[in-house]
Short mmCIF file of C-alpha atoms in Angstrom, two decimals:
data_model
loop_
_atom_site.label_atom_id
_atom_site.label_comp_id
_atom_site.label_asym_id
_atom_site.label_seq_id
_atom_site.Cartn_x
_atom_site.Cartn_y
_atom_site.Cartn_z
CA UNK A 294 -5.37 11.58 10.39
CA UNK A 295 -3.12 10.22 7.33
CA UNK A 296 -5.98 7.56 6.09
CA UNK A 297 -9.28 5.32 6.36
CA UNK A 298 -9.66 2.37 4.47
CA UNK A 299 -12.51 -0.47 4.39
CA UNK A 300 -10.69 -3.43 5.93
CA UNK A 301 -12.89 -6.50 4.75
CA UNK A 302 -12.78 -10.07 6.26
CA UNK A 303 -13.79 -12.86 3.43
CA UNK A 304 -13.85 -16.91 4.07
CA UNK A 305 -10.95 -18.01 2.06
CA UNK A 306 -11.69 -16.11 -1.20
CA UNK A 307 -10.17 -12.68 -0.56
CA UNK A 308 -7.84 -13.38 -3.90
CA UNK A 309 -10.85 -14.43 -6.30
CA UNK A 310 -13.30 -10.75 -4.51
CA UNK A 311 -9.69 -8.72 -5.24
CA UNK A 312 -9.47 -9.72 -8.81
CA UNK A 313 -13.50 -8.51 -9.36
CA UNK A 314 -12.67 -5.57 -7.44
CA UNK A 315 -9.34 -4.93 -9.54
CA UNK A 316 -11.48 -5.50 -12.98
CA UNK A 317 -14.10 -3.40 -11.57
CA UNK A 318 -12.15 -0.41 -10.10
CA UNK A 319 -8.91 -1.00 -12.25
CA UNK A 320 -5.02 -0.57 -10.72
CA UNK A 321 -2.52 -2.72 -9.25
CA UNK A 322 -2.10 -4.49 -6.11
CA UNK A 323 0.53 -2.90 -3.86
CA UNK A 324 0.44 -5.86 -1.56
CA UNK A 325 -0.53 -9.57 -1.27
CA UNK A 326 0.76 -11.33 1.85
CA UNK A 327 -0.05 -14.71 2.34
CA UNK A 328 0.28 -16.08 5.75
CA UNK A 329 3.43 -18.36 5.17
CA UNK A 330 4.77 -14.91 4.26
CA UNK A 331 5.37 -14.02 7.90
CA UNK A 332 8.81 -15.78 9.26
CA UNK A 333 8.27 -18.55 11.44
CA UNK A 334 4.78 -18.45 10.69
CA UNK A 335 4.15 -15.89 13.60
CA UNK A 336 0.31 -15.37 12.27
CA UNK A 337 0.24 -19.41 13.79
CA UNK A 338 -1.68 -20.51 10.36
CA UNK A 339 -1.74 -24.27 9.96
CA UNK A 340 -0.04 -25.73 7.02
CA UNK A 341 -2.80 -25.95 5.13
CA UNK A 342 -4.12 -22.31 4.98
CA UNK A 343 -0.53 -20.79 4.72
CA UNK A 344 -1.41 -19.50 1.15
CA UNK A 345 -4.38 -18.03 2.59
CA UNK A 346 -4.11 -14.19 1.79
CA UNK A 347 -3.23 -12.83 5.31
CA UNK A 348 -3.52 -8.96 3.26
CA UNK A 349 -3.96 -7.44 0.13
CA UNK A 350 -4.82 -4.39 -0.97
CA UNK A 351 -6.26 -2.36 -3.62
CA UNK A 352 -6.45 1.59 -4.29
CA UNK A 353 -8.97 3.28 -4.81
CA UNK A 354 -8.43 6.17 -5.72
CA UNK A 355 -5.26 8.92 -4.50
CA UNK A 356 -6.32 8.53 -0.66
CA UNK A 357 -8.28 5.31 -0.25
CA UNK A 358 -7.20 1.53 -0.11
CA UNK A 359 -9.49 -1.59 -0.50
CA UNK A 360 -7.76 -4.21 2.22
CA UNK A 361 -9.01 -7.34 3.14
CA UNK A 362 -8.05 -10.72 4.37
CA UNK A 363 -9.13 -14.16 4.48
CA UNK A 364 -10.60 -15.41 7.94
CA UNK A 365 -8.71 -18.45 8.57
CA UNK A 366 -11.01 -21.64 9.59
CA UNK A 367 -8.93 -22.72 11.55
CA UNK A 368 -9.10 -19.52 14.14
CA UNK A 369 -12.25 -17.76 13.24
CA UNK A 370 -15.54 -17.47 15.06
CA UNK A 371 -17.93 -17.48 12.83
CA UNK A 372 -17.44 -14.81 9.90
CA UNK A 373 -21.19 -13.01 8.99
CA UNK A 374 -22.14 -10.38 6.66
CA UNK A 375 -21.83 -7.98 9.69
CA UNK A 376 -18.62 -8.71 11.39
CA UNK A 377 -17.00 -9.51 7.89
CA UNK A 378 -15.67 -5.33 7.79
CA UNK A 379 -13.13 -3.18 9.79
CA UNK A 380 -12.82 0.37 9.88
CA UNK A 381 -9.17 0.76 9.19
CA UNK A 382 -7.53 4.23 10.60
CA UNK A 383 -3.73 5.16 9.96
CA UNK A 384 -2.65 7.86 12.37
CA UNK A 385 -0.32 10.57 11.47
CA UNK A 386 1.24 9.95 15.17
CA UNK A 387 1.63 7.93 17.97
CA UNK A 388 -0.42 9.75 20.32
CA UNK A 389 -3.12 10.48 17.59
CA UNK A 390 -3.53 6.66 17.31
CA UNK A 391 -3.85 6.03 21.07
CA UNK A 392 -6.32 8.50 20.84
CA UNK A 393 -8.44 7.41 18.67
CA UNK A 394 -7.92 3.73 19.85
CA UNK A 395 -9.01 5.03 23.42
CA UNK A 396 -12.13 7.01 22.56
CA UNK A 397 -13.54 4.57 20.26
CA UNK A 398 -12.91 1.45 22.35
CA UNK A 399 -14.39 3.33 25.38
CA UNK A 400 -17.60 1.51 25.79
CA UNK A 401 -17.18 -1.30 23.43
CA UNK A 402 -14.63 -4.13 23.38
CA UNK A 403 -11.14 -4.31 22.94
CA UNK A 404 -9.79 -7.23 20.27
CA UNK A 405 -6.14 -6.09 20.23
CA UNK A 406 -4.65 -3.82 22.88
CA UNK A 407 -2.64 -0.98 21.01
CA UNK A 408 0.95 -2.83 20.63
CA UNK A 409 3.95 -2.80 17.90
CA UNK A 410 3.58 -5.55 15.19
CA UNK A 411 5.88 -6.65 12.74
CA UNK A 412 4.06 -4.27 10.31
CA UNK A 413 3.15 -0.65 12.90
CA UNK A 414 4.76 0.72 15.72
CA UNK A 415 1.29 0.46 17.05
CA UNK A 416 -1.73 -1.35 15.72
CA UNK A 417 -4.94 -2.05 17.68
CA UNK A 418 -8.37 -3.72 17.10
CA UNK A 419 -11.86 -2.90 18.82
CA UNK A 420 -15.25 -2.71 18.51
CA UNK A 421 -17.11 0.30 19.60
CA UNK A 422 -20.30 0.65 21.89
CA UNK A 423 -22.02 0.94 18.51
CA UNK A 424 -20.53 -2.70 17.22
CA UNK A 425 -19.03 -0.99 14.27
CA UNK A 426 -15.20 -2.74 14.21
CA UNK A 427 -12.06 -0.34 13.93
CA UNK A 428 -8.73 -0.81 13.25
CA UNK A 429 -5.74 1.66 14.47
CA UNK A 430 -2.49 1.81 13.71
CA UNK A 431 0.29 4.29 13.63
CA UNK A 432 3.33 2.48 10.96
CA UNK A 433 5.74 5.16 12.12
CA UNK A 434 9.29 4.12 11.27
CA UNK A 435 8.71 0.40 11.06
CA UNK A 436 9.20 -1.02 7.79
CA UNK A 437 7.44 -4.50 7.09
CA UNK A 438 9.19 -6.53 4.15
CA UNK A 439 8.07 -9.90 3.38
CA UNK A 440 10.80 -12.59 4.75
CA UNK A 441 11.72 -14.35 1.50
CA UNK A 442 11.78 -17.79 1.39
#
């Protein structure tokens, strides 16, 4: 397996936790992607949560990256301390990554069937038998850029 990374979900103030997290922890952000980053608005935000931070992340560390999001209102059930964390895997392969996404959704519910995304060849969300949330994704040779506008 190439990585795992905390994946944390936050109610609109992922930028405000990030900047703690940056002062605490130190470094640079690789990435912030706000949802009216994605062309055409494929994440479906409404206009007024497009600068909602749809990812950021943080390293920590050589191996480990801080990622998180903010929940939009608009499409959330209700965000808890609990359900407010994923489990973030990046498979060295394909087949590694269906896997994974097989043996750990086995039991437990499936959020996002494995699929390509604009950002993974294949990227997949569940929730094991345990209720611990995972998710999987293999980037491969997709390469995400940010559509400017």
């Amino acid at each position: 397996m190439k990585m795992v990374s905390p994946y944390l979900n936050f109610a609109g103030n992922t930028e405000e936790a990030f900047g703690f997290y940056r002062s605490v922890f130190g470094g640079e952000f690789p990435m912030v992607l706000r949802y009216r980053d994605f062309g055409g608005n494929a994440m479906g935000a409404p206009e007024h949560e497009l600068d909602k931070i749809a990812h950021m992340a943080l390293p920590l560390g050589r191996d480990t990256m801080l990622m998180g999001t903010d929940v939009l209102e608009s499409q959330a059930a209700s965000l808890n301390m609990g359900n407010n964390f994923y489990i973030s895997l990046e498979a060295d392969s394909g087949a590694e990554a269906s896997q994974l996404f097989d043996a750990l959704a086995a039991g437990g519910l499936v959020e996002m069937p494995m699929q390509q995304t604009e950002w993974a060849e294949q990227f997949g969300i569940c929730k094991d038998k345990f209720g611990v949330q995972w998710m999987v994704s293999y980037t491969g040779s997709v390469e995400f850029s940010v559509e400017q506008g």
